[in-house]
CSV table of C-alpha atoms and ligand atoms in Angstrom, one decimal:
chain,number,residue,atom,x,y,z
A,1,UNK,CA,208.9,80.0,217.6
A,2,UNK,CA,212.8,79.4,217.4
A,3,UNK,CA,214.1,76.8,215.0
A,4,UNK,CA,217.7,75.7,213.9
A,5,UNK,CA,218.4,74.4,210.9
A,6,UNK,CA,221.6,72.2,210.3
A,7,UNK,CA,222.9,71.6,206.8
A,8,UNK,CA,225.2,68.8,206.7
A,9,UNK,CA,225.3,68.9,202.8
A,10,UNK,CA,228.1,70.9,201.5
A,11,UNK,CA,226.0,73.3,199.2
A,12,UNK,CA,222.0,74.2,199.0
A,13,UNK,CA,221.5,71.1,196.8
A,14,UNK,CA,218.5,68.5,196.7
A,15,UNK,CA,218.0,68.0,200.3
A,16,UNK,CA,218.2,71.8,200.9
A,17,UNK,CA,215.2,71.7,198.0
A,18,UNK,CA,212.9,69.6,200.4
A,19,UNK,CA,214.1,71.8,203.7
A,20,UNK,CA,212.5,75.1,201.6
A,21,UNK,CA,209.4,73.1,201.1
A,22,UNK,CA,209.4,72.2,205.0
A,23,UNK,CA,210.2,76.0,205.9
A,24,UNK,CA,207.4,77.3,203.9
A,25,UNK,CA,205.0,74.8,205.3
A,26,UNK,CA,206.0,75.7,208.9
A,27,UNK,CA,205.9,79.3,208.1
A,28,UNK,CA,201.9,79.1,207.2
A,29,UNK,CA,201.2,76.7,210.0
A,30,UNK,CA,202.7,79.0,212.8
A,31,UNK,CA,200.9,82.0,210.8
A,32,UNK,CA,204.3,83.6,210.3
A,33,UNK,CA,205.3,83.7,214.2
A,34,UNK,CA,208.9,81.5,213.2
A,35,UNK,CA,212.2,82.4,213.2
A,36,UNK,CA,214.9,80.0,211.4
A,37,UNK,CA,218.6,80.3,212.2
A,38,UNK,CA,220.5,78.2,209.6
A,39,UNK,CA,223.7,76.6,209.9
A,40,UNK,CA,225.8,75.6,207.0
A,41,UNK,CA,228.1,73.3,208.4
A,42,UNK,CA,230.9,73.4,205.8
A,43,UNK,CA,230.7,77.2,206.5
A,44,UNK,CA,231.8,76.3,210.2
A,45,UNK,CA,235.2,74.7,208.9
A,46,UNK,CA,235.0,72.4,212.1
A,47,UNK,CA,238.2,70.4,211.9
A,48,UNK,CA,237.9,66.6,212.8
A,49,UNK,CA,237.2,65.1,216.1
A,50,UNK,CA,240.4,64.3,217.6
A,51,UNK,CA,239.0,61.8,219.7
A,52,UNK,CA,240.7,63.3,222.6
A,53,UNK,CA,238.1,62.3,225.4
A,54,UNK,CA,238.4,65.8,226.9
A,55,UNK,CA,234.4,66.4,226.4
A,56,UNK,CA,233.6,63.1,228.2
A,57,UNK,CA,236.2,63.6,231.1
A,58,UNK,CA,236.6,67.2,231.2
A,59,UNK,CA,233.4,68.7,229.9
A,60,UNK,CA,232.5,70.1,226.4
A,61,UNK,CA,234.3,73.4,227.0
A,62,UNK,CA,237.6,71.6,227.0
A,63,UNK,CA,237.2,70.3,223.6
A,64,UNK,CA,239.9,71.6,221.1
A,65,UNK,CA,236.9,73.0,218.8
A,66,UNK,CA,234.7,73.9,221.4
A,67,UNK,CA,234.3,77.6,220.6
A,68,UNK,CA,233.1,76.1,216.9
A,69,UNK,CA,230.9,73.3,218.6
A,70,UNK,CA,229.4,75.3,221.5
A,71,UNK,CA,228.1,78.3,219.1
A,72,UNK,CA,225.8,75.5,217.3
A,73,UNK,CA,224.9,73.9,220.5
A,74,UNK,CA,223.6,77.0,221.9
A,75,UNK,CA,221.7,77.7,219.1
A,76,UNK,CA,220.1,74.0,219.6
A,77,UNK,CA,219.6,75.1,223.5
A,78,UNK,CA,217.9,78.4,222.7
A,79,UNK,CA,215.4,77.0,220.1
A,80,UNK,CA,212.3,74.9,220.2
A,81,UNK,CA,213.3,72.7,217.7
A,82,UNK,CA,216.1,71.6,215.4
A,83,UNK,CA,215.9,70.3,211.8
A,84,UNK,CA,219.0,68.3,210.9
A,85,UNK,CA,219.6,67.7,206.9
A,86,UNK,CA,222.0,65.1,205.4
A,87,UNK,CA,222.3,63.8,201.9
A,88,UNK,CA,223.4,60.3,201.3
A,89,UNK,CA,227.2,59.8,200.5
A,90,UNK,CA,228.5,56.3,199.9
A,91,UNK,CA,225.3,55.0,201.6
A,92,UNK,CA,225.6,56.9,204.6
A,93,UNK,CA,225.4,60.2,206.1
A,94,UNK,CA,227.9,62.9,205.3
A,95,UNK,CA,231.3,63.2,206.8
A,96,UNK,CA,230.2,66.6,207.4
A,97,UNK,CA,227.2,65.8,209.4
A,98,UNK,CA,228.9,63.0,211.1
A,99,UNK,CA,231.9,65.0,212.2
A,100,UNK,CA,229.2,67.3,213.6
A,101,UNK,CA,227.7,64.5,215.6
A,102,UNK,CA,231.0,63.4,217.1
A,103,UNK,CA,231.5,66.4,218.4
A,104,UNK,CA,228.1,66.6,220.2
A,105,UNK,CA,228.9,63.0,221.4
A,106,UNK,CA,228.9,64.0,224.9
A,107,UNK,CA,225.3,64.4,225.1
A,108,UNK,CA,225.1,60.6,225.0
A,109,UNK,CA,226.6,60.8,228.4
A,110,UNK,CA,224.8,64.0,229.5
A,111,UNK,CA,222.0,64.2,227.7
A,112,UNK,CA,219.9,67.4,227.7
A,113,UNK,CA,217.3,68.9,225.3
A,114,UNK,CA,214.3,67.1,226.8
A,115,UNK,CA,212.0,69.5,225.9
A,116,UNK,CA,212.8,70.0,222.1
A,117,UNK,CA,211.7,68.5,219.1
A,118,UNK,CA,213.7,67.5,215.9
A,119,UNK,CA,212.9,67.0,212.2
A,120,UNK,CA,215.5,64.6,210.2
A,121,UNK,CA,215.8,65.1,206.4
A,122,UNK,CA,218.0,62.9,203.9
A,123,UNK,CA,217.9,62.4,200.2
A,124,UNK,CA,219.5,60.0,198.1
A,125,UNK,CA,219.7,59.0,194.4
A,126,UNK,CA,219.1,55.5,194.8
A,127,UNK,CA,219.7,54.0,198.3
A,128,UNK,CA,220.5,54.8,202.1
A,129,UNK,CA,217.9,57.7,202.6
A,130,UNK,CA,215.9,55.6,205.5
A,131,UNK,CA,218.7,54.1,207.4
A,132,UNK,CA,220.5,57.4,207.5
A,133,UNK,CA,217.4,59.5,208.7
A,134,UNK,CA,216.9,56.7,211.3
A,135,UNK,CA,220.6,56.6,212.4
A,136,UNK,CA,220.2,60.4,213.1
A,137,UNK,CA,217.2,60.3,214.9
A,138,UNK,CA,218.5,57.5,217.1
A,139,UNK,CA,221.5,59.9,217.7
A,140,UNK,CA,219.0,63.1,218.7
A,141,UNK,CA,216.8,60.7,221.0
A,142,UNK,CA,220.0,59.8,222.7
A,143,UNK,CA,221.2,63.4,223.1
A,144,UNK,CA,217.4,63.8,225.1
A,145,UNK,CA,214.9,65.2,222.0
A,146,UNK,CA,211.6,64.3,223.1
A,147,UNK,CA,210.3,63.3,219.5
A,148,UNK,CA,212.2,63.4,216.5
A,149,UNK,CA,210.2,63.4,212.7
A,150,UNK,CA,211.5,62.2,209.7
A,151,UNK,CA,211.7,63.0,205.9
A,152,UNK,CA,213.8,60.8,203.6
A,153,UNK,CA,213.5,60.7,199.9
A,154,UNK,CA,215.1,59.1,196.9
A,155,UNK,CA,215.2,62.0,194.4
A,156,UNK,CA,216.9,60.1,191.7
A,157,UNK,CA,218.7,63.3,190.8
A,158,UNK,CA,222.6,64.7,190.9
A,159,UNK,CA,221.4,68.2,190.8
A,160,UNK,CA,218.4,70.6,189.6
A,161,UNK,CA,216.0,68.2,191.7
A,162,UNK,CA,212.4,69.2,191.1
A,163,UNK,CA,210.2,67.5,193.7
A,164,UNK,CA,206.8,65.6,192.6
A,165,UNK,CA,203.5,66.8,193.5
A,166,UNK,CA,203.9,63.6,196.2
A,167,UNK,CA,206.8,64.6,197.6
A,168,UNK,CA,205.6,68.1,198.2
A,169,UNK,CA,202.5,66.8,199.8
A,170,UNK,CA,204.4,64.4,202.0
A,171,UNK,CA,206.5,67.5,203.2
A,172,UNK,CA,203.9,70.0,203.8
A,173,UNK,CA,202.4,67.0,206.1
A,174,UNK,CA,205.4,66.1,208.1
A,175,UNK,CA,205.9,69.8,208.3
A,176,UNK,CA,202.6,70.9,209.5
A,177,UNK,CA,202.4,68.1,212.2
A,178,UNK,CA,206.0,68.7,213.2
A,179,UNK,CA,205.4,72.7,213.8
A,180,UNK,CA,202.2,71.9,215.7
A,181,UNK,CA,203.6,69.8,217.6
A,182,UNK,CA,206.0,72.4,218.3
A,183,UNK,CA,203.4,74.9,219.2
A,184,UNK,CA,201.4,72.6,221.5
A,185,UNK,CA,204.2,72.2,223.9
A,186,UNK,CA,203.0,69.0,224.5
A,187,UNK,CA,205.8,66.5,225.8
A,188,UNK,CA,205.7,62.5,224.6
A,189,UNK,CA,206.4,60.0,227.3
A,190,UNK,CA,209.5,58.5,227.0
A,191,UNK,CA,209.7,55.0,225.5
A,192,UNK,CA,211.0,52.2,227.6
A,193,UNK,CA,214.2,52.4,225.5
A,194,UNK,CA,214.7,55.8,226.4
A,195,UNK,CA,214.3,55.1,230.0
A,196,UNK,CA,216.9,52.4,230.0
A,197,UNK,CA,219.5,54.6,228.2
A,198,UNK,CA,218.8,57.7,230.6
A,199,UNK,CA,219.0,55.4,233.7
A,200,UNK,CA,222.1,53.6,232.4
A,201,UNK,CA,224.1,56.8,232.0
A,202,UNK,CA,222.6,57.9,235.7
A,203,UNK,CA,224.2,55.0,237.2
A,204,UNK,CA,227.5,55.4,235.0
A,205,UNK,CA,228.0,59.0,236.2
A,206,UNK,CA,228.5,57.8,239.8
A,207,UNK,CA,231.9,56.8,238.6
A,208,UNK,CA,234.8,59.2,240.3
A,209,UNK,CA,234.0,62.4,242.0
A,210,UNK,CA,232.2,65.5,240.6
A,211,UNK,CA,236.0,66.9,240.8
A,212,UNK,CA,237.5,64.0,238.7
A,213,UNK,CA,234.6,63.2,236.4
A,214,UNK,CA,232.3,65.8,234.5
A,215,UNK,CA,229.9,63.1,233.8
A,216,UNK,CA,229.3,62.8,237.4
A,217,UNK,CA,229.6,66.8,238.0
A,218,UNK,CA,226.9,67.1,235.1
A,219,UNK,CA,224.0,64.7,236.9
A,220,UNK,CA,225.0,66.2,240.2
A,221,UNK,CA,224.6,69.6,239.6
A,222,UNK,CA,221.5,69.3,237.3
A,223,UNK,CA,219.9,67.2,240.0
A,224,UNK,CA,219.2,64.6,237.1
A,225,UNK,CA,220.9,62.0,239.3
A,226,UNK,CA,217.9,62.2,241.6
A,227,UNK,CA,215.3,61.6,239.5
A,228,UNK,CA,214.4,58.5,236.9
A,229,UNK,CA,213.5,60.9,234.2
A,230,UNK,CA,213.0,64.9,233.9
A,231,UNK,CA,209.9,66.0,235.2
A,232,UNK,CA,209.0,68.0,232.3
A,233,UNK,CA,208.4,64.7,230.4
A,234,UNK,CA,205.2,63.0,231.8
A,235,UNK,CA,205.6,59.6,232.3
A,236,UNK,CA,203.3,58.4,234.9
A,237,UNK,CA,204.1,56.2,237.9
A,238,UNK,CA,204.9,53.0,236.4
A,239,UNK,CA,207.4,54.4,233.9
A,240,UNK,CA,208.9,56.2,236.7
A,241,UNK,CA,209.4,53.0,238.7
A,242,UNK,CA,210.5,51.1,235.7
A,243,UNK,CA,213.3,54.0,235.4
A,244,UNK,CA,214.3,53.5,239.0
A,245,UNK,CA,214.8,49.8,238.7
A,246,UNK,CA,216.8,50.3,235.8
A,247,UNK,CA,219.0,52.9,238.1
A,248,UNK,CA,219.2,50.3,241.3
A,249,UNK,CA,219.8,47.0,238.8
A,250,UNK,CA,222.6,48.7,236.9
A,251,UNK,CA,223.8,50.3,240.0
A,252,UNK,CA,224.2,46.8,241.5
A,253,UNK,CA,225.6,44.9,238.3
A,254,UNK,CA,228.0,47.9,237.8
A,255,UNK,CA,229.0,47.9,241.3
A,256,UNK,CA,228.6,52.1,241.2
B,301,FMN,C1,230.0,62.0,196.9
B,301,FMN,C2,228.3,61.5,196.7
B,301,FMN,C3,228.2,60.4,196.8
B,301,FMN,C4,226.9,59.8,196.9
B,301,FMN,N1,226.5,58.6,197.2
B,301,FMN,C5,225.6,58.0,197.0
B,301,FMN,C6,225.3,56.7,197.4
B,301,FMN,O1,226.0,55.9,198.0
B,301,FMN,N2,223.8,56.2,197.3
B,301,FMN,C7,222.9,56.8,196.4
B,301,FMN,O2,221.7,56.6,196.2
B,301,FMN,N3,223.2,58.4,196.4
B,301,FMN,C8,224.2,58.8,196.6
B,301,FMN,N4,224.6,60.0,196.1
B,301,FMN,C9,223.6,61.0,195.6
B,301,FMN,C10,223.1,61.8,196.8
B,301,FMN,O3,222.6,61.3,197.8
B,301,FMN,C11,221.8,62.5,196.1
B,301,FMN,O4,222.0,63.3,194.7
B,301,FMN,C12,221.6,63.7,197.0
B,301,FMN,O5,220.3,64.3,196.7
B,301,FMN,C13,222.5,64.7,197.3
B,301,FMN,O6,221.8,65.8,198.1
B,301,FMN,P1,222.6,67.3,198.3
B,301,FMN,O7,222.1,68.0,196.9
B,301,FMN,O8,221.9,67.9,199.1
B,301,FMN,O9,223.8,67.3,198.6
B,301,FMN,C14,226.1,60.5,196.3
B,301,FMN,C15,226.4,61.9,195.7
B,301,FMN,C16,227.5,62.3,195.7
B,301,FMN,C17,228.1,63.5,195.6
Protein backbone atom coordinates (compact mmCIF):
# COMPACT_ATOMS: atom_id res chain seq x y z
CA UNK A 1 0.00 0.00 0.00
CA UNK A 2 1.34 3.42 -0.94
CA UNK A 3 0.51 6.54 0.99
CA UNK A 4 1.72 10.04 0.20
CA UNK A 5 2.00 12.54 3.05
CA UNK A 6 1.84 16.21 2.07
CA UNK A 7 3.16 18.41 4.85
CA UNK A 8 1.88 21.99 4.67
CA UNK A 9 3.73 23.00 7.82
CA UNK A 10 7.04 24.76 7.19
CA UNK A 11 8.75 22.35 9.58
CA UNK A 12 8.37 18.99 11.27
CA UNK A 13 6.53 20.48 14.22
CA UNK A 14 3.39 19.73 16.23
CA UNK A 15 1.39 18.59 13.22
CA UNK A 16 4.20 16.24 12.22
CA UNK A 17 4.14 14.75 15.72
CA UNK A 18 0.53 13.73 15.03
CA UNK A 19 1.51 12.38 11.60
CA UNK A 20 4.21 10.20 13.21
CA UNK A 21 1.65 8.61 15.54
CA UNK A 22 -0.65 7.99 12.56
CA UNK A 23 2.19 6.46 10.54
CA UNK A 24 3.15 4.13 13.37
CA UNK A 25 -0.42 2.86 13.75
CA UNK A 26 -0.83 2.41 9.99
CA UNK A 27 2.37 0.36 9.83
CA UNK A 28 0.91 -1.90 12.54
CA UNK A 29 -2.51 -2.19 10.89
CA UNK A 30 -0.97 -2.94 7.49
CA UNK A 31 1.47 -5.50 8.93
CA UNK A 32 4.30 -3.36 7.62
CA UNK A 33 3.07 -3.70 4.00
CA UNK A 34 2.99 0.05 3.59
CA UNK A 35 5.20 2.61 1.94
CA UNK A 36 5.10 6.30 2.83
CA UNK A 37 6.26 9.03 0.47
CA UNK A 38 6.79 12.38 2.18
CA UNK A 39 6.26 15.73 0.47
CA UNK A 40 7.38 18.71 2.52
CA UNK A 41 5.87 21.58 0.56
CA UNK A 42 8.40 24.16 1.77
CA UNK A 43 11.24 22.17 0.19
CA UNK A 44 9.42 22.11 -3.16
CA UNK A 45 9.63 25.89 -3.30
CA UNK A 46 6.42 26.32 -5.29
CA UNK A 47 5.88 29.93 -6.41
CA UNK A 48 2.48 31.49 -5.72
CA UNK A 49 -0.30 30.61 -8.17
CA UNK A 50 -0.27 33.40 -10.76
CA UNK A 51 -4.01 33.14 -11.52
CA UNK A 52 -3.27 32.70 -15.24
CA UNK A 53 -6.19 30.25 -15.74
CA UNK A 54 -3.96 28.10 -17.99
CA UNK A 55 -4.71 24.95 -15.99
CA UNK A 56 -8.45 25.41 -16.46
CA UNK A 57 -8.37 26.42 -20.12
CA UNK A 58 -5.39 24.63 -21.64
CA UNK A 59 -4.67 21.86 -19.14
CA UNK A 60 -2.62 21.33 -16.00
CA UNK A 61 0.59 20.83 -17.99
CA UNK A 62 0.46 24.46 -19.13
CA UNK A 63 0.67 25.82 -15.57
CA UNK A 64 3.90 27.87 -15.29
CA UNK A 65 4.77 25.71 -12.27
CA UNK A 66 3.54 22.42 -13.70
CA UNK A 67 6.81 20.56 -13.21
CA UNK A 68 6.68 21.12 -9.45
CA UNK A 69 2.94 20.55 -9.15
CA UNK A 70 2.68 17.55 -11.44
CA UNK A 71 5.55 15.82 -9.61
CA UNK A 72 3.33 15.88 -6.49
CA UNK A 73 0.10 15.18 -8.41
CA UNK A 74 1.75 12.05 -9.87
CA UNK A 75 2.53 10.81 -6.35
CA UNK A 76 -1.15 11.24 -5.42
CA UNK A 77 -2.15 9.45 -8.62
CA UNK A 78 0.03 6.41 -8.00
CA UNK A 79 -0.74 6.11 -4.29
CA UNK A 80 -3.74 4.49 -2.62
CA UNK A 81 -4.22 7.31 -0.15
CA UNK A 82 -3.06 10.81 0.70
CA UNK A 83 -2.50 12.46 4.06
CA UNK A 84 -2.61 16.26 4.03
CA UNK A 85 -1.24 18.12 7.05
CA UNK A 86 -1.62 21.77 7.94
CA UNK A 87 -1.21 23.72 11.15
CA UNK A 88 -3.51 26.68 11.70
CA UNK A 89 -1.89 30.05 11.05
CA UNK A 90 -4.06 33.14 11.55
CA UNK A 91 -7.21 31.06 12.03
CA UNK A 92 -6.73 29.15 8.77
CA UNK A 93 -4.61 26.59 6.97
CA UNK A 94 -1.07 27.73 6.12
CA UNK A 95 -0.29 29.70 2.96
CA UNK A 96 1.95 26.77 1.94
CA UNK A 97 -1.00 24.38 2.00
CA UNK A 98 -3.36 26.86 0.34
CA UNK A 99 -0.88 27.64 -2.44
CA UNK A 100 -0.63 23.94 -3.21
CA UNK A 101 -4.44 23.62 -3.19
CA UNK A 102 -4.75 26.65 -5.52
CA UNK A 103 -2.37 25.02 -8.00
CA UNK A 104 -4.51 21.87 -7.89
CA UNK A 105 -7.76 23.78 -8.56
CA UNK A 106 -8.18 22.29 -12.04
CA UNK A 107 -9.34 19.17 -10.19
CA UNK A 108 -12.55 21.00 -9.25
CA UNK A 109 -13.39 21.20 -12.99
CA UNK A 110 -11.91 17.83 -13.84
CA UNK A 111 -12.31 15.56 -10.80
CA UNK A 112 -10.31 12.33 -10.63
CA UNK A 113 -8.97 10.34 -7.63
CA UNK A 114 -12.36 8.59 -7.39
CA UNK A 115 -10.87 5.47 -5.82
CA UNK A 116 -8.53 7.26 -3.39
CA UNK A 117 -8.93 7.96 0.29
CA UNK A 118 -7.56 10.83 2.34
CA UNK A 119 -6.76 11.79 5.89
CA UNK A 120 -6.56 15.43 6.91
CA UNK A 121 -4.51 16.47 9.96
CA UNK A 122 -4.62 19.96 11.46
CA UNK A 123 -3.27 21.35 14.72
CA UNK A 124 -3.70 24.70 16.40
CA UNK A 125 -2.86 26.40 19.69
CA UNK A 126 -6.44 27.43 20.41
CA UNK A 127 -8.80 27.82 17.43
CA UNK A 128 -9.43 26.98 13.79
CA UNK A 129 -8.38 23.32 13.73
CA UNK A 130 -11.81 21.88 12.88
CA UNK A 131 -12.70 24.61 10.37
CA UNK A 132 -9.37 24.17 8.55
CA UNK A 133 -9.65 20.38 8.49
CA UNK A 134 -13.20 20.59 7.16
CA UNK A 135 -12.11 23.01 4.46
CA UNK A 136 -9.32 20.70 3.25
CA UNK A 137 -11.69 17.72 3.42
CA UNK A 138 -14.20 19.61 1.27
CA UNK A 139 -11.46 20.43 -1.25
CA UNK A 140 -10.28 16.83 -1.66
CA UNK A 141 -13.89 15.66 -2.05
CA UNK A 142 -14.24 18.16 -4.91
CA UNK A 143 -11.10 16.62 -6.43
CA UNK A 144 -12.99 13.32 -6.41
CA UNK A 145 -11.61 11.51 -3.35
CA UNK A 146 -13.91 8.70 -2.27
CA UNK A 147 -13.62 9.34 1.47
CA UNK A 148 -11.71 11.77 3.70
CA UNK A 149 -11.03 11.26 7.41
CA UNK A 150 -10.05 14.07 9.78
CA UNK A 151 -7.84 14.47 12.84
CA UNK A 152 -7.74 17.95 14.33
CA UNK A 153 -6.29 18.98 17.67
CA UNK A 154 -5.81 21.96 19.94
CA UNK A 155 -2.30 21.25 21.09
CA UNK A 156 -1.90 24.26 23.42
CA UNK A 157 1.75 24.55 22.59
CA UNK A 158 4.11 26.51 20.38
CA UNK A 159 6.62 23.66 20.15
CA UNK A 160 7.93 20.51 21.80
CA UNK A 161 4.41 19.15 21.81
CA UNK A 162 3.83 16.05 23.93
CA UNK A 163 0.53 14.43 22.93
CA UNK A 164 -1.66 13.17 25.75
CA UNK A 165 -2.78 9.53 25.97
CA UNK A 166 -6.20 10.68 24.85
CA UNK A 167 -4.77 12.30 21.70
CA UNK A 168 -2.64 9.22 20.95
CA UNK A 169 -5.70 6.96 21.36
CA UNK A 170 -7.75 9.14 18.99
CA UNK A 171 -4.93 9.15 16.40
CA UNK A 172 -4.56 5.37 16.64
CA UNK A 173 -8.29 4.82 16.27
CA UNK A 174 -8.67 7.02 13.19
CA UNK A 175 -5.40 5.77 11.62
CA UNK A 176 -6.56 2.16 12.10
CA UNK A 177 -9.96 2.85 10.49
CA UNK A 178 -8.34 4.81 7.65
CA UNK A 179 -5.82 2.03 6.99
CA UNK A 180 -8.42 -0.76 7.14
CA UNK A 181 -10.63 1.20 4.75
CA UNK A 182 -7.76 1.50 2.25
CA UNK A 183 -6.86 -2.19 2.63
CA UNK A 184 -10.48 -3.29 2.11
CA UNK A 185 -10.62 -1.54 -1.27
CA UNK A 186 -14.24 -0.73 -0.45
CA UNK A 187 -15.68 2.22 -2.34
CA UNK A 188 -18.27 4.31 -0.52
CA UNK A 189 -21.25 5.51 -2.50
CA UNK A 190 -21.32 9.20 -3.40
CA UNK A 191 -23.36 11.70 -1.40
CA UNK A 192 -26.04 13.75 -3.18
CA UNK A 193 -23.75 16.78 -2.87
CA UNK A 194 -20.96 14.90 -4.67
CA UNK A 195 -23.35 13.69 -7.36
CA UNK A 196 -24.55 17.25 -7.82
CA UNK A 197 -21.07 18.73 -8.26
CA UNK A 198 -19.84 15.94 -10.53
CA UNK A 199 -22.84 16.35 -12.82
CA UNK A 200 -22.64 20.14 -12.69
CA UNK A 201 -19.06 19.99 -14.02
CA UNK A 202 -20.13 17.31 -16.50
CA UNK A 203 -22.52 19.93 -17.91
CA UNK A 204 -20.07 22.84 -17.65
CA UNK A 205 -17.50 20.85 -19.63
CA UNK A 206 -19.76 21.03 -22.70
CA UNK A 207 -18.69 24.64 -23.33
CA UNK A 208 -16.49 25.05 -26.39
CA UNK A 209 -15.04 22.03 -28.17
CA UNK A 210 -12.37 19.50 -27.12
CA UNK A 211 -9.96 21.58 -29.24
CA UNK A 212 -10.72 24.89 -27.48
CA UNK A 213 -11.51 23.78 -23.92
CA UNK A 214 -9.40 21.38 -21.86
CA UNK A 215 -12.39 20.63 -19.61
CA UNK A 216 -14.33 19.54 -22.69
CA UNK A 217 -11.39 17.41 -23.87
CA UNK A 218 -10.98 15.77 -20.44
CA UNK A 219 -14.64 14.85 -19.92
CA UNK A 220 -14.92 13.49 -23.48
CA UNK A 221 -11.57 11.68 -23.56
CA UNK A 222 -12.01 9.94 -20.18
CA UNK A 223 -15.56 8.87 -21.07
CA UNK A 224 -16.85 10.58 -17.89
CA UNK A 225 -19.20 12.74 -20.01
CA UNK A 226 -21.28 9.61 -20.67
CA UNK A 227 -21.85 8.54 -17.07
CA UNK A 228 -23.54 10.04 -13.96
CA UNK A 229 -20.57 8.98 -11.78
CA UNK A 230 -17.56 6.66 -12.24
CA UNK A 231 -18.55 2.99 -12.15
CA UNK A 232 -15.93 2.08 -9.54
CA UNK A 233 -18.13 3.86 -6.99
CA UNK A 234 -21.26 1.77 -6.26
CA UNK A 235 -24.11 4.25 -6.43
CA UNK A 236 -27.14 2.12 -7.26
CA UNK A 237 -29.89 2.98 -9.76
CA UNK A 238 -31.57 5.76 -7.74
CA UNK A 239 -28.38 7.77 -7.27
CA UNK A 240 -27.38 7.20 -10.90
CA UNK A 241 -30.80 8.50 -11.97
CA UNK A 242 -30.37 11.51 -9.66
CA UNK A 243 -26.97 12.24 -11.25
CA UNK A 244 -28.36 12.05 -14.75
CA UNK A 245 -31.31 14.27 -13.75
CA UNK A 246 -28.89 16.94 -12.47
CA UNK A 247 -26.96 16.69 -15.73
CA UNK A 248 -30.09 17.11 -17.85
CA UNK A 249 -31.50 19.93 -15.70
CA UNK A 250 -28.26 21.94 -15.60
CA UNK A 251 -27.73 21.36 -19.32
CA UNK A 252 -31.15 22.88 -19.99
CA UNK A 253 -30.82 25.70 -17.45
CA UNK A 254 -27.35 26.71 -18.67
CA UNK A 255 -28.13 26.09 -22.32
CA UNK A 256 -25.13 23.81 -22.81
C1 LIG B 1 2.46 32.24 12.19
C2 LIG B 1 1.61 31.47 13.15
C3 LIG B 1 0.27 31.77 13.26
C4 LIG B 1 -0.54 31.07 14.15
N1 LIG B 1 -1.85 31.39 14.24
C5 LIG B 1 -2.64 30.75 15.11
C6 LIG B 1 -4.01 31.09 15.23
O1 LIG B 1 -4.54 31.93 14.54
N2 LIG B 1 -4.76 30.45 16.16
C7 LIG B 1 -4.22 29.50 16.98
O2 LIG B 1 -4.93 28.98 17.80
N3 LIG B 1 -2.92 29.12 16.86
C8 LIG B 1 -2.12 29.71 15.95
N4 LIG B 1 -0.79 29.35 15.83
C9 LIG B 1 -0.27 28.19 16.59
C10 LIG B 1 -0.18 26.93 15.71
O3 LIG B 1 -1.40 26.68 15.07
C11 LIG B 1 0.16 25.70 16.53
O4 LIG B 1 1.28 25.93 17.36
C12 LIG B 1 0.39 24.51 15.62
O5 LIG B 1 0.31 23.32 16.36
C13 LIG B 1 1.74 24.59 14.92
O6 LIG B 1 1.93 23.43 14.15
P1 LIG B 1 3.32 23.09 13.47
O7 LIG B 1 4.31 22.95 14.59
O8 LIG B 1 3.10 21.85 12.72
O9 LIG B 1 3.66 24.26 12.58
C14 LIG B 1 0.02 30.05 14.95
C15 LIG B 1 1.37 29.74 14.83
C16 LIG B 1 2.16 30.43 13.94
C17 LIG B 1 3.63 30.09 13.80
